[in-house]
Amino acid sequence: MMNPENSQFIPRSKTTSSICTLEGEHQGPRKVTAQEFSNTKKVSPTSVRPKPRGLDSCFEDSVLFPLSKIIEIAIEQGQKYPSKLYLSNTIFELSSAPKITVMAYIRRLATFFPCSKECFTIATVLIGRLETTCASPILSTQTAHSIFLTALLIAHKLHDDVTVKNSFAAEVGGVEPEHLNEMEQEFLKHLTFDTYVSQDQYENYTSLLASIGSRLAKSNGRNTFSDSPF
């Protein structure tokens, strides 16, 4: 287990992230410019202005809803042992808890971030791997939004052929580009750049999220599962 006192994570900045001022999922970002797409693939003029994604009920029920509940429950568990939270006082910790809920924030990213749906499952794998590496709870009301945004960005770069640059990802996520750059570097460094997600891992997490989503639907959102990946 790593000792947080000896952690190499960059200390938290004193600036307040604009995530803290986001109040809902429908507060859209500006339109992305062609220059903010990576040059890994030529982008057609029609694709440089991604439209908000309509969220189908299957994607919400089998991925977004169970994922948000898993994070919320992990936050509740972490609050029971605040001294053990590994990422306190690092660049992932905001100066205050955001007004926007975890569910609304994830829906916001799903709506405005032009990544494939698979990236949300891959991001879940990466967060689970980060927590295993830290060997302590990492999700709190002040870290969960930053950690998920960073994991989704990394998943996007790993999986999608056409990616947006960090400046647009930061706009969607409500952080400064420099802050997101630092969080991405720290996330990768602490994973020792172990970002490979096998097909079996992906399918296992997909099945797990769908199973949790099904049980949550039957229990009206109450926590009836003990197989959380975090």
PDB file of C-alpha atoms in Angstrom:
ATOM      1  CA  MET A   1       0.000   0.000   0.000  1.00  0.00           C
ATOM      2  CA  MET A   2       1.250   3.463  -0.849  1.00  0.00           C
ATOM      3  CA  ASN A   3       1.499   6.050   1.866  1.00  0.00           C
ATOM      4  CA  PRO A   4      -0.398   9.226   0.899  1.00  0.00           C
ATOM      5  CA  GLU A   5       2.185  11.286   2.728  1.00  0.00           C
ATOM      6  CA  ASN A   6       4.809  10.018   0.311  1.00  0.00           C
ATOM      7  CA  SER A   7       2.573  10.329  -2.732  1.00  0.00           C
ATOM      8  CA  GLN A   8       3.999  11.866  -5.863  1.00  0.00           C
ATOM      9  CA  PHE A   9       0.662  13.436  -6.759  1.00  0.00           C
ATOM     10  CA  ILE A  10       0.820  17.149  -7.406  1.00  0.00           C
ATOM     11  CA  PRO A  11      -0.704  19.134  -4.496  1.00  0.00           C
ATOM     12  CA  ARG A  12      -4.096  20.687  -5.030  1.00  0.00           C
ATOM     13  CA  SER A  13      -4.172  24.072  -6.681  1.00  0.00           C
ATOM     14  CA  LYS A  14      -5.716  26.951  -4.793  1.00  0.00           C
ATOM     15  CA  THR A  15      -7.870  27.920  -7.770  1.00  0.00           C
ATOM     16  CA  THR A  16     -11.528  26.930  -7.765  1.00  0.00           C
ATOM     17  CA  SER A  17     -12.569  24.770 -10.709  1.00  0.00           C
ATOM     18  CA  SER A  18     -15.636  25.860 -12.644  1.00  0.00           C
ATOM     19  CA  ILE A  19     -17.003  22.342 -12.110  1.00  0.00           C
ATOM     20  CA  CYS A  20     -18.079  23.817  -8.788  1.00  0.00           C
ATOM     21  CA  THR A  21     -20.320  26.305 -10.604  1.00  0.00           C
ATOM     22  CA  LEU A  22     -21.992  23.818 -12.935  1.00  0.00           C
ATOM     23  CA  GLU A  23     -25.564  23.319 -11.821  1.00  0.00           C
ATOM     24  CA  GLY A  24     -26.996  20.997 -14.460  1.00  0.00           C
ATOM     25  CA  GLU A  25     -26.308  18.629 -17.295  1.00  0.00           C
ATOM     26  CA  HIS A  26     -27.777  20.880 -20.007  1.00  0.00           C
ATOM     27  CA  GLN A  27     -25.326  23.777 -19.605  1.00  0.00           C
ATOM     28  CA  GLY A  28     -23.632  23.150 -22.937  1.00  0.00           C
ATOM     29  CA  PRO A  29     -20.088  24.060 -23.954  1.00  0.00           C
ATOM     30  CA  ARG A  30     -19.089  26.144 -26.928  1.00  0.00           C
ATOM     31  CA  LYS A  31     -18.753  24.394 -30.281  1.00  0.00           C
ATOM     32  CA  VAL A  32     -15.472  22.616 -30.841  1.00  0.00           C
ATOM     33  CA  THR A  33     -13.207  23.961 -33.565  1.00  0.00           C
ATOM     34  CA  ALA A  34     -11.448  21.915 -36.205  1.00  0.00           C
ATOM     35  CA  GLN A  35      -8.112  22.729 -34.603  1.00  0.00           C
ATOM     36  CA  GLU A  36      -9.229  21.025 -31.396  1.00  0.00           C
ATOM     37  CA  PHE A  37      -9.496  17.639 -33.044  1.00  0.00           C
ATOM     38  CA  SER A  38      -6.384  15.510 -33.001  1.00  0.00           C
ATOM     39  CA  ASN A  39      -4.631  14.919 -36.292  1.00  0.00           C
ATOM     40  CA  THR A  40      -4.892  11.133 -36.078  1.00  0.00           C
ATOM     41  CA  LYS A  41      -7.492  11.159 -38.811  1.00  0.00           C
ATOM     42  CA  LYS A  42      -8.904  13.681 -41.255  1.00  0.00           C
ATOM     43  CA  VAL A  43     -12.111  15.207 -39.995  1.00  0.00           C
ATOM     44  CA  SER A  44     -14.947  16.123 -42.326  1.00  0.00           C
ATOM     45  CA  PRO A  45     -16.459  19.632 -42.012  1.00  0.00           C
ATOM     46  CA  THR A  46     -19.717  18.164 -40.703  1.00  0.00           C
ATOM     47  CA  SER A  47     -17.985  16.425 -37.802  1.00  0.00           C
ATOM     48  CA  VAL A  48     -16.081  19.376 -36.375  1.00  0.00           C
ATOM     49  CA  ARG A  49     -19.210  20.622 -34.625  1.00  0.00           C
ATOM     50  CA  PRO A  50     -20.458  17.642 -32.616  1.00  0.00           C
ATOM     51  CA  LYS A  51     -24.124  17.860 -31.747  1.00  0.00           C
ATOM     52  CA  PRO A  52     -25.385  16.999 -28.250  1.00  0.00           C
ATOM     53  CA  ARG A  53     -25.976  13.268 -28.091  1.00  0.00           C
ATOM     54  CA  GLY A  54     -29.447  11.994 -27.440  1.00  0.00           C
ATOM     55  CA  LEU A  55     -29.228   9.501 -24.582  1.00  0.00           C
ATOM     56  CA  ASP A  56     -31.161   6.318 -25.275  1.00  0.00           C
ATOM     57  CA  SER A  57     -32.776   4.550 -22.347  1.00  0.00           C
ATOM     58  CA  CYS A  58     -30.740   1.355 -22.811  1.00  0.00           C
ATOM     59  CA  PHE A  59     -27.434   3.247 -22.492  1.00  0.00           C
ATOM     60  CA  GLU A  60     -28.728   5.130 -19.461  1.00  0.00           C
ATOM     61  CA  ASP A  61     -30.121   2.068 -17.711  1.00  0.00           C
ATOM     62  CA  SER A  62     -27.222  -0.295 -18.403  1.00  0.00           C
ATOM     63  CA  VAL A  63     -24.261   2.101 -18.110  1.00  0.00           C
ATOM     64  CA  LEU A  64     -24.871   5.664 -16.933  1.00  0.00           C
ATOM     65  CA  PHE A  65     -27.288   4.996 -14.072  1.00  0.00           C
ATOM     66  CA  PRO A  66     -25.411   2.041 -12.503  1.00  0.00           C
ATOM     67  CA  LEU A  67     -22.080   3.843 -12.978  1.00  0.00           C
ATOM     68  CA  SER A  68     -23.318   6.958 -11.186  1.00  0.00           C
ATOM     69  CA  LYS A  69     -24.780   4.880  -8.356  1.00  0.00           C
ATOM     70  CA  ILE A  70     -21.518   2.949  -7.952  1.00  0.00           C
ATOM     71  CA  ILE A  71     -19.627   6.236  -7.663  1.00  0.00           C
ATOM     72  CA  GLU A  72     -22.165   7.709  -5.234  1.00  0.00           C
ATOM     73  CA  ILE A  73     -21.947   4.619  -3.009  1.00  0.00           C
ATOM     74  CA  ALA A  74     -18.138   4.714  -3.140  1.00  0.00           C
ATOM     75  CA  ILE A  75     -18.300   8.356  -2.052  1.00  0.00           C
ATOM     76  CA  GLU A  76     -20.546   7.433   0.885  1.00  0.00           C
ATOM     77  CA  GLN A  77     -18.154   4.686   1.934  1.00  0.00           C
ATOM     78  CA  GLY A  78     -15.182   7.022   1.650  1.00  0.00           C
ATOM     79  CA  GLN A  79     -16.897   9.607   3.868  1.00  0.00           C
ATOM     80  CA  LYS A  80     -16.958   7.053   6.683  1.00  0.00           C
ATOM     81  CA  TYR A  81     -13.152   7.020   6.721  1.00  0.00           C
ATOM     82  CA  PRO A  82     -12.070  10.490   5.537  1.00  0.00           C
ATOM     83  CA  SER A  83      -8.522  10.076   6.833  1.00  0.00           C
ATOM     84  CA  LYS A  84      -8.012   7.149   4.450  1.00  0.00           C
ATOM     85  CA  LEU A  85      -9.021   9.019   1.300  1.00  0.00           C
ATOM     86  CA  TYR A  86      -5.942   8.751  -0.874  1.00  0.00           C
ATOM     87  CA  LEU A  87      -6.434  11.688  -3.216  1.00  0.00           C
ATOM     88  CA  SER A  88      -7.220  14.364  -0.640  1.00  0.00           C
ATOM     89  CA  ASN A  89      -5.133  17.510  -1.116  1.00  0.00           C
ATOM     90  CA  THR A  90      -4.077  16.571  -4.647  1.00  0.00           C
ATOM     91  CA  ILE A  91      -4.906  18.155  -7.983  1.00  0.00           C
ATOM     92  CA  PHE A  92      -7.940  15.884  -8.215  1.00  0.00           C
ATOM     93  CA  GLU A  93      -9.586  17.447  -5.172  1.00  0.00           C
ATOM     94  CA  LEU A  94     -11.730  20.502  -5.825  1.00  0.00           C
ATOM     95  CA  SER A  95     -11.858  23.322  -3.299  1.00  0.00           C
ATOM     96  CA  SER A  96     -15.531  22.516  -2.638  1.00  0.00           C
ATOM     97  CA  ALA A  97     -18.065  19.887  -3.654  1.00  0.00           C
ATOM     98  CA  PRO A  98     -19.685  20.715  -7.032  1.00  0.00           C
ATOM     99  CA  LYS A  99     -23.346  21.686  -7.137  1.00  0.00           C
ATOM    100  CA  ILE A 100     -23.922  19.317 -10.031  1.00  0.00           C
ATOM    101  CA  THR A 101     -24.652  15.755  -8.930  1.00  0.00           C
ATOM    102  CA  VAL A 102     -22.543  12.815 -10.067  1.00  0.00           C
ATOM    103  CA  MET A 103     -25.425  11.525 -12.199  1.00  0.00           C
ATOM    104  CA  ALA A 104     -26.047  14.895 -13.833  1.00  0.00           C
ATOM    105  CA  TYR A 105     -22.325  15.348 -14.465  1.00  0.00           C
ATOM    106  CA  ILE A 106     -21.974  11.924 -16.107  1.00  0.00           C
ATOM    107  CA  ARG A 107     -25.069  12.644 -18.214  1.00  0.00           C
ATOM    108  CA  ARG A 108     -23.536  15.995 -19.178  1.00  0.00           C
ATOM    109  CA  LEU A 109     -20.356  14.269 -20.349  1.00  0.00           C
ATOM    110  CA  ALA A 110     -22.387  11.638 -22.193  1.00  0.00           C
ATOM    111  CA  THR A 111     -24.353  14.398 -23.924  1.00  0.00           C
ATOM    112  CA  PHE A 112     -21.617  16.836 -24.895  1.00  0.00           C
ATOM    113  CA  PHE A 113     -18.339  14.878 -24.932  1.00  0.00           C
ATOM    114  CA  PRO A 114     -17.935  13.398 -28.447  1.00  0.00           C
ATOM    115  CA  CYS A 115     -16.629  10.009 -27.348  1.00  0.00           C
ATOM    116  CA  SER A 116     -18.005   6.564 -28.056  1.00  0.00           C
ATOM    117  CA  LYS A 117     -20.302   4.959 -25.502  1.00  0.00           C
ATOM    118  CA  GLU A 118     -17.729   2.246 -24.881  1.00  0.00           C
ATOM    119  CA  CYS A 119     -15.449   4.849 -23.308  1.00  0.00           C
ATOM    120  CA  PHE A 120     -17.685   5.044 -20.229  1.00  0.00           C
ATOM    121  CA  THR A 121     -17.089   1.370 -19.486  1.00  0.00           C
ATOM    122  CA  ILE A 122     -13.361   1.692 -20.182  1.00  0.00           C
ATOM    123  CA  ALA A 123     -13.226   4.700 -17.836  1.00  0.00           C
ATOM    124  CA  THR A 124     -14.816   2.532 -15.142  1.00  0.00           C
ATOM    125  CA  VAL A 125     -12.072  -0.066 -15.610  1.00  0.00           C
ATOM    126  CA  LEU A 126      -9.383   2.620 -15.301  1.00  0.00           C
ATOM    127  CA  ILE A 127     -10.870   4.084 -12.119  1.00  0.00           C
ATOM    128  CA  GLY A 128     -11.035   0.633 -10.568  1.00  0.00           C
ATOM    129  CA  ARG A 129      -7.403   0.093 -11.534  1.00  0.00           C
ATOM    130  CA  LEU A 130      -6.391   3.435 -10.023  1.00  0.00           C
ATOM    131  CA  GLU A 131      -8.092   2.581  -6.743  1.00  0.00           C
ATOM    132  CA  THR A 132      -6.357  -0.801  -6.684  1.00  0.00           C
ATOM    133  CA  THR A 133      -3.030   0.944  -7.255  1.00  0.00           C
ATOM    134  CA  CYS A 134      -3.687   3.455  -4.482  1.00  0.00           C
ATOM    135  CA  ALA A 135      -4.962   0.665  -2.178  1.00  0.00           C
ATOM    136  CA  SER A 136      -7.280   3.199  -0.520  1.00  0.00           C
ATOM    137  CA  PRO A 137     -10.593   4.922  -1.316  1.00  0.00           C
ATOM    138  CA  ILE A 138     -10.130   7.633  -3.919  1.00  0.00           C
ATOM    139  CA  LEU A 139     -13.670   8.915  -4.571  1.00  0.00           C
ATOM    140  CA  SER A 140     -15.160  11.747  -2.543  1.00  0.00           C
ATOM    141  CA  THR A 141     -17.560  14.599  -3.186  1.00  0.00           C
ATOM    142  CA  GLN A 142     -14.541  16.724  -4.115  1.00  0.00           C
ATOM    143  CA  THR A 143     -12.615  14.207  -6.259  1.00  0.00           C
ATOM    144  CA  ALA A 144     -15.205  12.068  -8.057  1.00  0.00           C
ATOM    145  CA  HIS A 145     -16.017  14.528 -10.856  1.00  0.00           C
ATOM    146  CA  SER A 146     -12.358  15.251 -11.622  1.00  0.00           C
ATOM    147  CA  ILE A 147     -11.352  11.601 -11.546  1.00  0.00           C
ATOM    148  CA  PHE A 148     -14.173  10.502 -13.835  1.00  0.00           C
ATOM    149  CA  LEU A 149     -13.526  13.303 -16.336  1.00  0.00           C
ATOM    150  CA  THR A 150      -9.844  12.354 -16.478  1.00  0.00           C
ATOM    151  CA  ALA A 151     -10.578   8.640 -16.844  1.00  0.00           C
ATOM    152  CA  LEU A 152     -13.075   9.345 -19.648  1.00  0.00           C
ATOM    153  CA  LEU A 153     -10.546  11.505 -21.493  1.00  0.00           C
ATOM    154  CA  ILE A 154      -7.920   8.759 -21.305  1.00  0.00           C
ATOM    155  CA  ALA A 155     -10.461   6.137 -22.424  1.00  0.00           C
ATOM    156  CA  HIS A 156     -11.407   8.387 -25.354  1.00  0.00           C
ATOM    157  CA  LYS A 157      -7.783   8.612 -26.478  1.00  0.00           C
ATOM    158  CA  LEU A 158      -7.282   4.868 -26.080  1.00  0.00           C
ATOM    159  CA  HIS A 159     -10.396   3.718 -27.905  1.00  0.00           C
ATOM    160  CA  ASP A 160     -11.645   6.284 -30.417  1.00  0.00           C
ATOM    161  CA  ASP A 161     -10.128   6.882 -33.847  1.00  0.00           C
ATOM    162  CA  VAL A 162     -10.970  10.588 -33.850  1.00  0.00           C
ATOM    163  CA  THR A 163     -10.380  12.437 -30.597  1.00  0.00           C
ATOM    164  CA  VAL A 164     -10.819  15.988 -29.361  1.00  0.00           C
ATOM    165  CA  LYS A 165      -7.986  17.870 -27.745  1.00  0.00           C
ATOM    166  CA  ASN A 166      -7.860  18.484 -24.028  1.00  0.00           C
ATOM    167  CA  SER A 167      -8.982  22.086 -24.411  1.00  0.00           C
ATOM    168  CA  PHE A 168     -12.446  21.021 -25.539  1.00  0.00           C
ATOM    169  CA  ALA A 169     -12.632  18.171 -23.026  1.00  0.00           C
ATOM    170  CA  ALA A 170     -11.860  20.727 -20.325  1.00  0.00           C
ATOM    171  CA  GLU A 171     -14.626  22.992 -21.603  1.00  0.00           C
ATOM    172  CA  VAL A 172     -17.165  20.191 -21.398  1.00  0.00           C
ATOM    173  CA  GLY A 173     -15.935  19.046 -18.000  1.00  0.00           C
ATOM    174  CA  GLY A 174     -15.747  22.484 -16.425  1.00  0.00           C
ATOM    175  CA  VAL A 175     -12.010  22.691 -15.728  1.00  0.00           C
ATOM    176  CA  GLU A 176      -9.100  24.734 -17.008  1.00  0.00           C
ATOM    177  CA  PRO A 177      -7.145  22.993 -19.805  1.00  0.00           C
ATOM    178  CA  GLU A 178      -3.920  23.182 -17.792  1.00  0.00           C
ATOM    179  CA  HIS A 179      -5.635  21.528 -14.839  1.00  0.00           C
ATOM    180  CA  LEU A 180      -6.946  18.694 -17.010  1.00  0.00           C
ATOM    181  CA  ASN A 181      -3.488  18.235 -18.538  1.00  0.00           C
ATOM    182  CA  GLU A 182      -1.982  17.840 -15.073  1.00  0.00           C
ATOM    183  CA  MET A 183      -4.703  15.443 -13.935  1.00  0.00           C
ATOM    184  CA  GLU A 184      -4.218  13.299 -17.025  1.00  0.00           C
ATOM    185  CA  GLN A 185      -0.464  13.129 -16.421  1.00  0.00           C
ATOM    186  CA  GLU A 186      -0.933  12.251 -12.757  1.00  0.00           C
ATOM    187  CA  PHE A 187      -3.552   9.598 -13.485  1.00  0.00           C
ATOM    188  CA  LEU A 188      -1.311   7.931 -16.073  1.00  0.00           C
ATOM    189  CA  LYS A 189       1.780   8.205 -13.924  1.00  0.00           C
ATOM    190  CA  HIS A 190       0.091   6.553 -10.986  1.00  0.00           C
ATOM    191  CA  LEU A 191      -1.076   3.713 -13.215  1.00  0.00           C
ATOM    192  CA  THR A 192       2.523   3.478 -14.472  1.00  0.00           C
ATOM    193  CA  PHE A 193       0.857   3.959 -17.868  1.00  0.00           C
ATOM    194  CA  ASP A 194      -0.889   0.595 -17.587  1.00  0.00           C
ATOM    195  CA  THR A 195      -3.969   1.551 -19.584  1.00  0.00           C
ATOM    196  CA  TYR A 196      -4.519  -1.594 -21.629  1.00  0.00           C
ATOM    197  CA  VAL A 197      -8.041  -2.943 -21.284  1.00  0.00           C
ATOM    198  CA  SER A 198      -8.499  -6.438 -22.693  1.00  0.00           C
ATOM    199  CA  GLN A 199     -11.649  -7.581 -24.435  1.00  0.00           C
ATOM    200  CA  ASP A 200     -12.402  -9.885 -21.507  1.00  0.00           C
ATOM    201  CA  GLN A 201     -12.050  -7.023 -19.007  1.00  0.00           C
ATOM    202  CA  TYR A 202     -14.287  -4.812 -21.097  1.00  0.00           C
ATOM    203  CA  GLU A 203     -16.960  -7.480 -21.437  1.00  0.00           C
ATOM    204  CA  ASN A 204     -16.806  -8.312 -17.723  1.00  0.00           C
ATOM    205  CA  TYR A 205     -17.321  -4.672 -16.753  1.00  0.00           C
ATOM    206  CA  THR A 206     -20.073  -4.249 -19.348  1.00  0.00           C
ATOM    207  CA  SER A 207     -21.898  -7.250 -17.912  1.00  0.00           C
ATOM    208  CA  LEU A 208     -21.325  -6.052 -14.346  1.00  0.00           C
ATOM    209  CA  LEU A 209     -22.741  -2.582 -15.027  1.00  0.00           C
ATOM    210  CA  ALA A 210     -25.750  -4.038 -16.846  1.00  0.00           C
ATOM    211  CA  SER A 211     -26.373  -6.481 -13.989  1.00  0.00           C
ATOM    212  CA  ILE A 212     -26.158  -3.742 -11.371  1.00  0.00           C
ATOM    213  CA  GLY A 213     -28.427  -1.535 -13.485  1.00  0.00           C
ATOM    214  CA  SER A 214     -31.021  -4.296 -13.691  1.00  0.00           C
ATOM    215  CA  ARG A 215     -30.979  -4.851  -9.941  1.00  0.00           C
ATOM    216  CA  LEU A 216     -31.199  -1.121  -9.259  1.00  0.00           C
ATOM    217  CA  ALA A 217     -34.225  -0.857 -11.546  1.00  0.00           C
ATOM    218  CA  LYS A 218     -35.973  -3.662  -9.678  1.00  0.00           C
ATOM    219  CA  SER A 219     -35.193  -2.089  -6.302  1.00  0.00           C
ATOM    220  CA  ASN A 220     -36.142   1.484  -7.326  1.00  0.00           C
ATOM    221  CA  GLY A 221     -32.529   2.657  -7.080  1.00  0.00           C
ATOM    222  CA  ARG A 222     -31.731   1.163  -3.681  1.00  0.00           C
ATOM    223  CA  ASN A 223     -28.312  -0.389  -3.194  1.00  0.00           C
ATOM    224  CA  THR A 224     -28.862  -4.120  -3.503  1.00  0.00           C
ATOM    225  CA  PHE A 225     -25.440  -5.135  -4.789  1.00  0.00           C
ATOM    226  CA  SER A 226     -22.094  -5.979  -3.232  1.00  0.00           C
ATOM    227  CA  ASP A 227     -20.058  -6.475  -6.404  1.00  0.00           C
ATOM    228  CA  SER A 228     -19.053  -2.875  -7.079  1.00  0.00           C
ATOM    229  CA  PRO A 229     -15.805  -2.476  -9.049  1.00  0.00           C
ATOM    230  CA  PHE A 230     -14.670   0.324  -6.700  1.00  0.00           C
TER     231      PHE A 230
END
